[in-house]
Amino acid sequence: MIGLPAVARDTYWVGVNDHETDLFEALWPLPYGVSYNAYLVVDNKIALIDAVKGHFLADHLGKIRALLPAHKSLDYLIINHMEPDHTGAIDILRSVFPHMTLVGNKKTLEMLRAFYGADSACLEVGDGDELDLGTHRLQFHLTPMVHWPETMMTFDATTGVLFSGDAFGGFGAVDRGLFDDEVNLELMQREMLRYFTNIVARYGQMVIKAIEKLRPVPLRVVAPTHGTVWRRNPSLPVELYARWSAQECDPTVAVIYGSMYGNTYRLVEVAARALTERGLAPVVHDIARSHASHVVADLWTCKGLILACPTYNTGLFPPMESLLALLENKLLKNRLLGFVTSYAWAGGARKALEAFAQRLSLEVVPPVVEVKGAGTAQDLEQCALLAAHLAERISS
Ligand SMILES: Cc1cc2nc3c(=O)[nH]c(=O)nc-3n(C[C@H](O)[C@H](O)[C@H](O)COP(=O)(O)O)c2cc1C
Ligand SMILES: [Fe+2]
Ligand SMILES: [Fe+2]
């Protein structure tokens, strides 16, 4: 069918591209859009695997109808994930296809009732259960908390396609290419990291568990609910998600700072320069201006983090406070921290940063720089020294 790429035999992408939502989850900017991927397996029985956000139903439905053989209807809707970006269209889909059976695990069906009421035929499936469509044999693998408690994956044992839900997904619409062999992979991998860090990272341990559980599955194609479909190199998204979930880091540094009047920034510049001179040119973000979604993605693979900000009303500069809350929620680990703080009378930023490091059991590399007012030449030297120590630790 024109415009509806085949992911495998009898298996078509019937998702939608969204360039209208500015903020995913009303939080995360979407400069390259996002896709809600759904797939149709056309066999003796016809199964839709995941649906889309409600607003995009007309487009989604048009695609499904274009593929339905004459006099046939949808037999199953398989719900790998109940979040409304994949189920918002359910209400109308079930009125269009009244004989469709909703397929999910116990938790999915419970949630389904809470969100959309109970007036549908449902089929409850458990871990390892199979559903025969005729030629295609679908197997269900429960992968709880790979984003919500009910998340599961569906593996088509006939074609080797793993419909993985949010796992292995990324931001970025797929109108610039659906498959990994068609797209600008560098861009899509960056958007995938931003998706992972902002949406999934909190549940890294559960991602690792899911990956371990799926090891024996002979997958040929990874088809997530967002972003690129991986057919040339299906192991790459799995490796990337495993690495990001384990918080394995590169020997690199991110410098994240806030500064109202430029005093803290002068110190930051010295530290950044000293890192660059040691071959560790850092990624630098002004936390008041860079959106946290980019900051978190950029720092996620950095072993070293310099956090720098002034004291503000006895505590942290507010955008820094909010970034640290996000990092704490994501259970940040395995980093070396450096602190640069400033104040005018009693301070407070330093204490708050140290408390953060303690709560997360993260090592702080000395010296901790704390500067009154504009700071002295010795203060600048302390910043260079901090950079040198961090560089030494990272490179050793
Ligand atoms: C709104 C505001 C609140 C501040 N609160 C404190 C404070 O509670 N304690 C303190 O010692 N300094 C406080 N300061 C002073 C700043 O920490 C100090 O001026 C610092 O040098 C500012 O760094 P910057 O130039 O990088 O913005 C405050 C400054 C502002 C503008
Ligand atoms: Fe989700
Ligand atoms: Fe999603």
Coordinates of C-alpha atoms and ligand atoms in Angstrom, one line a residue:
M1 CA 0.0 0.0 0.0
I2 CA 1.4 3.4 -0.9
G3 CA 2.9 5.3 2.0
L4 CA 2.5 2.4 4.4
P5 CA 5.8 0.6 4.7
A6 CA 6.0 -3.1 5.3
V7 CA 8.0 -3.9 8.5
A8 CA 7.9 -7.6 7.6
R9 CA 5.7 -10.0 5.8
D10 CA 2.0 -9.1 6.2
T11 CA 3.1 -6.4 8.8
Y12 CA 2.6 -2.7 8.1
W13 CA 3.3 0.5 9.9
V14 CA 0.0 2.3 10.5
G15 CA 1.3 4.9 12.9
V16 CA 1.2 8.7 12.7
N17 CA 3.6 11.5 12.8
D18 CA 2.9 14.4 15.2
H19 CA 4.4 17.8 14.5
E20 CA 1.7 19.6 16.4
T21 CA 2.4 18.6 20.0
D22 CA 4.9 21.1 21.3
L23 CA 5.7 19.4 24.6
F24 CA 5.6 15.6 25.1
E25 CA 3.9 14.8 28.4
A26 CA 3.4 18.6 28.5
L27 CA 7.1 18.8 29.5
W28 CA 9.6 17.8 26.8
P29 CA 10.1 19.9 23.6
L30 CA 9.8 18.1 20.3
P31 CA 11.9 20.0 17.8
Y32 CA 11.8 17.1 15.3
G33 CA 8.2 15.9 16.2
V34 CA 7.4 12.5 17.5
S35 CA 5.7 9.4 16.0
Y36 CA 3.2 7.1 17.6
N37 CA 4.0 3.8 15.9
A38 CA 1.3 1.2 15.4
Y39 CA 1.4 -1.9 13.3
L40 CA -1.1 -4.0 11.5
V41 CA -0.6 -7.8 11.0
V42 CA -2.9 -8.9 8.2
D43 CA -3.4 -12.7 8.5
N44 CA -6.5 -14.9 8.8
K45 CA -7.1 -12.9 11.9
I46 CA -6.1 -9.2 11.7
A47 CA -4.3 -7.7 14.7
L48 CA -3.5 -4.0 15.3
I49 CA -0.5 -3.8 17.6
D50 CA -0.8 -0.6 19.7
A51 CA -2.8 2.4 18.6
V52 CA -2.1 6.2 18.7
K53 CA -2.9 9.3 20.6
G54 CA -6.6 10.3 20.2
H55 CA -6.0 13.5 18.2
F56 CA -4.6 11.5 15.3
L57 CA -7.3 9.0 15.0
A58 CA -8.5 10.0 11.5
D59 CA -5.1 9.5 10.0
H60 CA -4.6 6.2 11.8
L61 CA -8.0 4.9 10.8
G62 CA -7.4 5.9 7.2
K63 CA -4.3 3.8 7.2
I64 CA -5.9 0.8 8.8
R65 CA -8.8 0.9 6.4
A66 CA -6.5 1.1 3.4
L67 CA -5.0 -2.2 4.4
L68 CA -8.0 -4.2 5.5
P69 CA -9.0 -6.8 2.9
A70 CA -12.6 -6.5 1.6
H71 CA -15.3 -7.6 4.1
K72 CA -12.7 -8.0 6.8
S73 CA -12.5 -6.1 10.1
L74 CA -10.0 -5.8 12.9
D75 CA -10.1 -8.9 15.1
Y76 CA -7.6 -7.9 17.8
L77 CA -6.1 -4.7 19.3
I78 CA -3.0 -5.8 21.2
I79 CA -2.2 -3.2 23.9
N80 CA 1.5 -3.4 24.8
H81 CA 1.2 -0.2 26.8
M82 CA -1.8 1.6 28.2
E83 CA -0.4 5.1 28.2
P84 CA -2.8 7.4 26.4
D85 CA -0.3 8.2 23.6
H86 CA -1.0 4.7 22.4
T87 CA -4.5 4.1 23.5
G88 CA -6.2 7.5 23.1
A89 CA -7.9 6.2 20.0
I90 CA -9.4 3.1 21.6
D91 CA -12.8 4.5 22.3
I92 CA -13.5 5.4 18.7
L93 CA -11.7 2.4 17.3
R94 CA -13.9 0.0 19.2
S95 CA -17.0 1.8 18.0
V96 CA -15.8 1.5 14.4
F97 CA -14.7 -2.1 14.9
P98 CA -17.3 -3.4 17.4
H99 CA -16.2 -7.0 17.2
M100 CA -12.6 -6.3 18.0
T101 CA -11.1 -8.0 21.0
L102 CA -8.8 -6.0 23.2
V103 CA -5.7 -8.0 24.2
G104 CA -3.7 -7.2 27.3
N105 CA -2.4 -8.6 30.6
K106 CA -4.2 -8.4 33.9
K107 CA -2.8 -5.0 34.7
T108 CA -3.5 -3.6 31.3
L109 CA -7.1 -4.7 31.4
E110 CA -7.6 -3.2 34.9
M111 CA -6.2 0.2 33.7
L112 CA -8.2 0.0 30.5
R113 CA -11.4 -0.1 32.6
A114 CA -10.2 2.9 34.6
F115 CA -9.5 5.0 31.5
Y116 CA -12.0 3.8 28.9
G117 CA -14.7 1.8 30.7
A118 CA -15.5 -1.9 30.4
D119 CA -17.7 -2.3 27.4
S120 CA -15.5 -4.4 25.1
A121 CA -14.5 -8.0 24.6
C122 CA -11.2 -8.5 26.2
L123 CA -8.6 -11.3 26.2
E124 CA -6.3 -11.5 29.1
V125 CA -2.8 -12.9 28.3
G126 CA 0.0 -13.9 30.7
D127 CA 3.7 -14.0 30.3
G128 CA 4.7 -16.4 27.5
D129 CA 1.2 -16.9 26.2
E130 CA 0.7 -17.1 22.4
L131 CA -2.0 -15.9 20.0
D132 CA -2.3 -17.6 16.7
L133 CA -3.5 -15.4 13.8
G134 CA -3.2 -18.1 11.2
T135 CA 0.3 -17.9 9.9
H136 CA 1.6 -15.5 12.5
R137 CA 2.2 -16.6 16.0
L138 CA 2.3 -13.7 18.5
Q139 CA 4.1 -14.3 21.9
F140 CA 3.6 -12.0 24.8
H141 CA 6.4 -11.1 27.2
L142 CA 5.6 -9.1 30.3
T143 CA 8.1 -6.3 30.9
P144 CA 6.7 -4.4 33.9
M145 CA 7.8 -0.8 34.5
V146 CA 9.4 -0.3 31.1
H147 CA 7.6 2.6 31.4
W148 CA 4.4 1.7 33.3
P149 CA 3.5 -1.4 35.4
E150 CA 1.5 -3.0 32.7
T151 CA 4.0 -2.7 29.8
M152 CA 4.6 -5.8 27.8
M153 CA 6.2 -6.7 24.4
T154 CA 4.8 -8.8 21.6
F155 CA 7.1 -11.0 19.5
D156 CA 5.9 -12.3 16.2
A157 CA 7.6 -15.7 16.1
T158 CA 6.8 -16.1 12.4
T159 CA 8.6 -12.9 11.2
G160 CA 11.0 -12.1 14.1
V161 CA 9.5 -8.7 14.7
L162 CA 9.6 -7.5 18.3
F163 CA 6.9 -4.9 19.0
S164 CA 8.7 -3.4 22.0
G165 CA 6.4 -0.6 23.2
D166 CA 8.2 2.4 24.6
A167 CA 11.4 0.4 25.1
F168 CA 14.0 1.2 22.3
G169 CA 11.9 4.2 21.3
G170 CA 13.0 7.7 20.5
F171 CA 11.7 11.2 19.8
G172 CA 11.6 12.4 16.2
A173 CA 8.9 11.9 13.6
V174 CA 9.5 9.1 11.1
D175 CA 8.5 11.1 7.9
R176 CA 12.2 11.5 7.3
G177 CA 12.6 7.7 7.2
L178 CA 11.1 4.9 9.2
F179 CA 13.9 2.3 9.1
D180 CA 17.4 2.5 10.6
D181 CA 18.9 2.1 7.1
E182 CA 16.9 5.1 5.8
V183 CA 17.4 7.8 8.4
N184 CA 20.0 10.2 9.6
L185 CA 20.9 7.9 12.4
E186 CA 23.0 10.4 14.3
L187 CA 20.0 12.7 14.7
M188 CA 17.6 9.9 15.5
Q189 CA 20.0 8.4 18.1
R190 CA 20.4 11.8 19.8
E191 CA 16.6 12.1 19.9
M192 CA 16.5 8.5 21.2
L193 CA 18.8 9.4 24.0
R194 CA 16.7 12.4 24.8
Y195 CA 13.6 10.2 24.9
F196 CA 15.3 7.6 27.0
T197 CA 16.7 10.0 29.6
N198 CA 13.5 12.0 29.9
I199 CA 10.9 9.3 29.8
V200 CA 12.4 5.9 30.6
A201 CA 15.7 6.5 32.6
R202 CA 14.1 6.3 36.0
Y203 CA 13.2 2.7 35.2
G204 CA 16.7 1.7 34.0
Q205 CA 16.9 -1.4 36.2
M206 CA 13.6 -2.7 34.8
V207 CA 14.9 -2.1 31.2
I208 CA 18.0 -4.2 32.1
K209 CA 15.7 -6.9 33.4
A210 CA 13.6 -6.8 30.3
I211 CA 16.6 -7.0 28.0
E212 CA 18.0 -10.0 30.0
K213 CA 14.6 -11.7 29.7
L214 CA 14.4 -11.2 26.0
R215 CA 18.0 -12.4 25.3
P216 CA 16.8 -15.8 24.0
V217 CA 14.3 -14.2 21.6
P218 CA 15.6 -14.4 18.0
L219 CA 14.6 -10.9 17.0
R220 CA 15.1 -9.7 13.4
V221 CA 13.3 -6.3 13.6
V222 CA 12.8 -4.0 16.6
A223 CA 9.6 -2.0 16.2
P224 CA 9.0 0.4 19.1
T225 CA 6.0 2.7 19.6
H226 CA 8.1 5.8 19.0
G227 CA 10.7 6.6 16.4
T228 CA 13.0 4.5 14.2
V229 CA 12.2 0.8 13.3
W230 CA 15.4 -1.2 13.4
R231 CA 15.8 -3.8 10.7
R232 CA 19.4 -3.5 9.6
N233 CA 20.9 -3.5 13.0
P234 CA 18.2 -4.7 15.5
S235 CA 20.8 -5.3 18.3
L236 CA 21.9 -1.6 18.3
P237 CA 18.9 -0.1 20.1
V238 CA 19.1 -2.9 22.6
E239 CA 22.8 -2.2 23.3
L240 CA 22.2 1.5 23.5
Y241 CA 19.3 1.1 26.0
A242 CA 21.3 -1.4 28.0
R243 CA 24.3 1.0 28.2
W244 CA 22.2 4.0 29.1
S245 CA 20.2 2.1 31.7
A246 CA 23.4 0.9 33.4
Q247 CA 24.6 4.5 33.3
E248 CA 27.9 3.5 31.7
C249 CA 29.8 6.7 31.0
D250 CA 32.3 8.1 28.6
P251 CA 35.4 9.8 29.8
T252 CA 33.8 13.2 29.1
V253 CA 32.7 16.2 31.2
A254 CA 29.5 18.3 31.2
V255 CA 29.6 21.8 32.8
I256 CA 26.1 22.9 33.9
Y257 CA 25.9 26.4 35.3
G258 CA 23.5 29.2 36.2
S259 CA 24.6 32.8 36.6
M260 CA 22.5 35.9 37.1
Y261 CA 25.2 38.6 36.9
G262 CA 28.1 36.8 35.4
N263 CA 30.2 36.2 38.6
T264 CA 29.7 32.4 38.6
Y265 CA 30.1 32.3 34.9
R266 CA 33.6 33.8 35.0
L267 CA 34.6 30.9 37.3
V268 CA 32.9 28.4 34.9
E269 CA 34.9 29.8 31.9
V270 CA 38.2 29.1 33.7
A271 CA 37.2 25.6 34.6
A272 CA 35.9 24.8 31.1
R273 CA 39.1 26.2 29.5
A274 CA 41.3 24.1 31.8
L275 CA 39.4 21.0 30.8
T276 CA 39.7 21.8 27.1
E277 CA 43.5 22.3 27.6
R278 CA 43.6 18.7 29.0
G279 CA 41.8 17.4 25.9
L280 CA 38.4 17.2 27.6
A281 CA 36.5 20.0 25.9
P282 CA 33.3 19.9 27.9
V283 CA 29.7 20.2 26.8
V284 CA 28.5 23.4 28.5
H285 CA 24.9 24.3 29.3
D286 CA 23.4 27.5 30.8
I287 CA 20.7 25.9 32.9
A288 CA 18.5 28.9 32.8
R289 CA 18.4 28.8 29.0
S290 CA 19.0 25.2 27.8
H291 CA 15.9 23.1 28.3
A292 CA 16.5 20.4 30.9
S293 CA 15.6 17.7 28.4
H294 CA 18.7 18.6 26.4
V295 CA 20.8 19.0 29.5
V296 CA 19.9 15.7 31.0
A297 CA 20.5 13.9 27.6
D298 CA 23.9 15.6 27.1
L299 CA 25.1 14.8 30.6
W300 CA 23.8 11.3 30.7
T301 CA 26.9 9.7 29.2
C302 CA 29.5 12.1 30.9
K303 CA 31.5 10.7 33.7
G304 CA 32.3 14.1 35.1
L305 CA 29.8 16.9 36.0
I306 CA 30.7 20.3 37.1
L307 CA 27.7 22.0 38.7
A308 CA 28.0 25.7 39.2
C309 CA 25.5 28.3 40.5
P310 CA 25.0 31.2 42.9
T311 CA 23.2 31.1 46.1
Y312 CA 19.6 32.3 45.7
N313 CA 17.4 33.1 48.7
T314 CA 19.6 30.8 51.0
G315 CA 19.5 27.9 48.5
L316 CA 20.3 26.9 45.0
F317 CA 19.6 29.0 41.9
P318 CA 16.1 27.7 41.0
P319 CA 16.8 26.2 37.6
M320 CA 19.7 24.2 39.2
E321 CA 17.4 23.1 42.0
S322 CA 14.9 21.8 39.4
L323 CA 17.6 20.0 37.4
L324 CA 19.0 18.3 40.5
A325 CA 15.4 17.2 41.4
L326 CA 15.1 15.6 37.9
L327 CA 18.5 13.9 38.3
E328 CA 17.7 12.6 41.7
N329 CA 14.4 11.2 40.4
K330 CA 16.3 9.4 37.6
L331 CA 18.6 7.8 40.3
L332 CA 21.8 9.3 38.8
K333 CA 24.8 7.2 39.7
N334 CA 28.4 6.5 38.8
R335 CA 29.6 10.2 38.4
L336 CA 32.4 12.4 39.6
L337 CA 31.1 15.8 40.6
G338 CA 32.8 19.2 40.9
F339 CA 31.1 22.1 42.5
V340 CA 31.5 25.9 41.9
T341 CA 29.3 28.2 44.0
S342 CA 29.0 31.9 44.8
Y343 CA 27.2 34.1 47.3
A344 CA 27.1 37.6 48.7
W345 CA 26.5 37.2 52.5
A346 CA 25.8 33.8 54.1
G347 CA 25.8 31.3 51.2
G348 CA 23.8 28.2 50.9
A349 CA 24.3 26.8 47.4
R350 CA 27.4 24.9 48.4
K351 CA 25.6 23.1 51.2
A352 CA 22.7 22.2 49.0
L353 CA 25.0 20.7 46.3
E354 CA 26.9 18.7 48.9
A355 CA 23.6 17.4 50.3
F356 CA 22.6 16.3 46.8
A357 CA 25.9 14.4 46.4
Q358 CA 25.4 12.8 49.7
R359 CA 21.9 11.7 49.0
L360 CA 22.9 10.1 45.8
S361 CA 26.2 8.7 47.1
L362 CA 28.2 10.5 44.4
E363 CA 31.8 11.4 44.9
V364 CA 32.8 15.1 45.0
V365 CA 36.2 15.9 43.5
P366 CA 38.0 18.6 45.4
P367 CA 38.5 21.5 45.7
V368 CA 34.9 22.6 46.2
V369 CA 34.9 26.2 45.0
E370 CA 32.9 28.7 47.0
V371 CA 33.3 32.3 46.1
K372 CA 32.2 35.5 47.8
G373 CA 31.2 38.2 45.3
A374 CA 33.3 38.3 42.2
G375 CA 36.1 36.2 43.6
T376 CA 39.8 36.6 43.6
A377 CA 42.7 35.4 41.5
Q378 CA 43.1 32.5 43.9
D379 CA 39.4 31.5 43.4
L380 CA 40.1 31.3 39.6
E381 CA 43.1 29.1 40.3
Q382 CA 40.9 26.9 42.4
C383 CA 38.6 26.4 39.4
A384 CA 41.5 25.4 37.2
L385 CA 42.7 23.0 39.9
L386 CA 39.2 21.5 40.2
A387 CA 39.3 20.9 36.4
A388 CA 42.7 19.4 36.6
H389 CA 41.7 17.0 39.3
L390 CA 38.6 16.0 37.5
A391 CA 40.5 15.4 34.3
E392 CA 43.0 13.3 36.1
R393 CA 40.4 11.1 37.7
I394 CA 38.5 10.7 34.5
S395 CA 41.5 9.8 32.4
S396 CA 43.0 7.4 34.9
Ligands
LIG1 C1 17.5 37.2 44.1 C2 18.8 36.9 44.7 C3 18.9 36.2 45.9 C4 20.1 36.0 46.5 N1 20.1 35.2 47.7 C5 21.3 35.1 48.4 C6 21.4 34.4 49.6 O1 20.3 33.9 50.1 N2 22.5 34.3 50.3 C7 23.7 34.8 49.7 O2 24.8 34.6 50.3 N3 23.7 35.4 48.5 C8 22.5 35.6 47.8 N4 22.5 36.2 46.6 C9 23.7 36.8 46.1 C10 24.3 36.0 45.0 O3 24.5 34.6 45.3 C11 25.7 36.6 44.6 O4 25.4 37.9 44.2 C12 26.4 35.9 43.4 O5 27.6 36.5 43.2 C13 25.6 35.9 42.1 O6 26.3 35.2 41.2 P1 26.1 35.5 39.7 O7 26.8 36.8 39.3 O8 26.8 34.3 39.0 O9 24.6 35.5 39.4 C14 21.3 36.5 46.0 C15 21.2 37.2 44.8 C16 20.0 37.5 44.2 C17 20.0 38.3 42.9
FE2 FE 4.9 5.4 27.8
FE3 FE 4.8 6.1 24.6

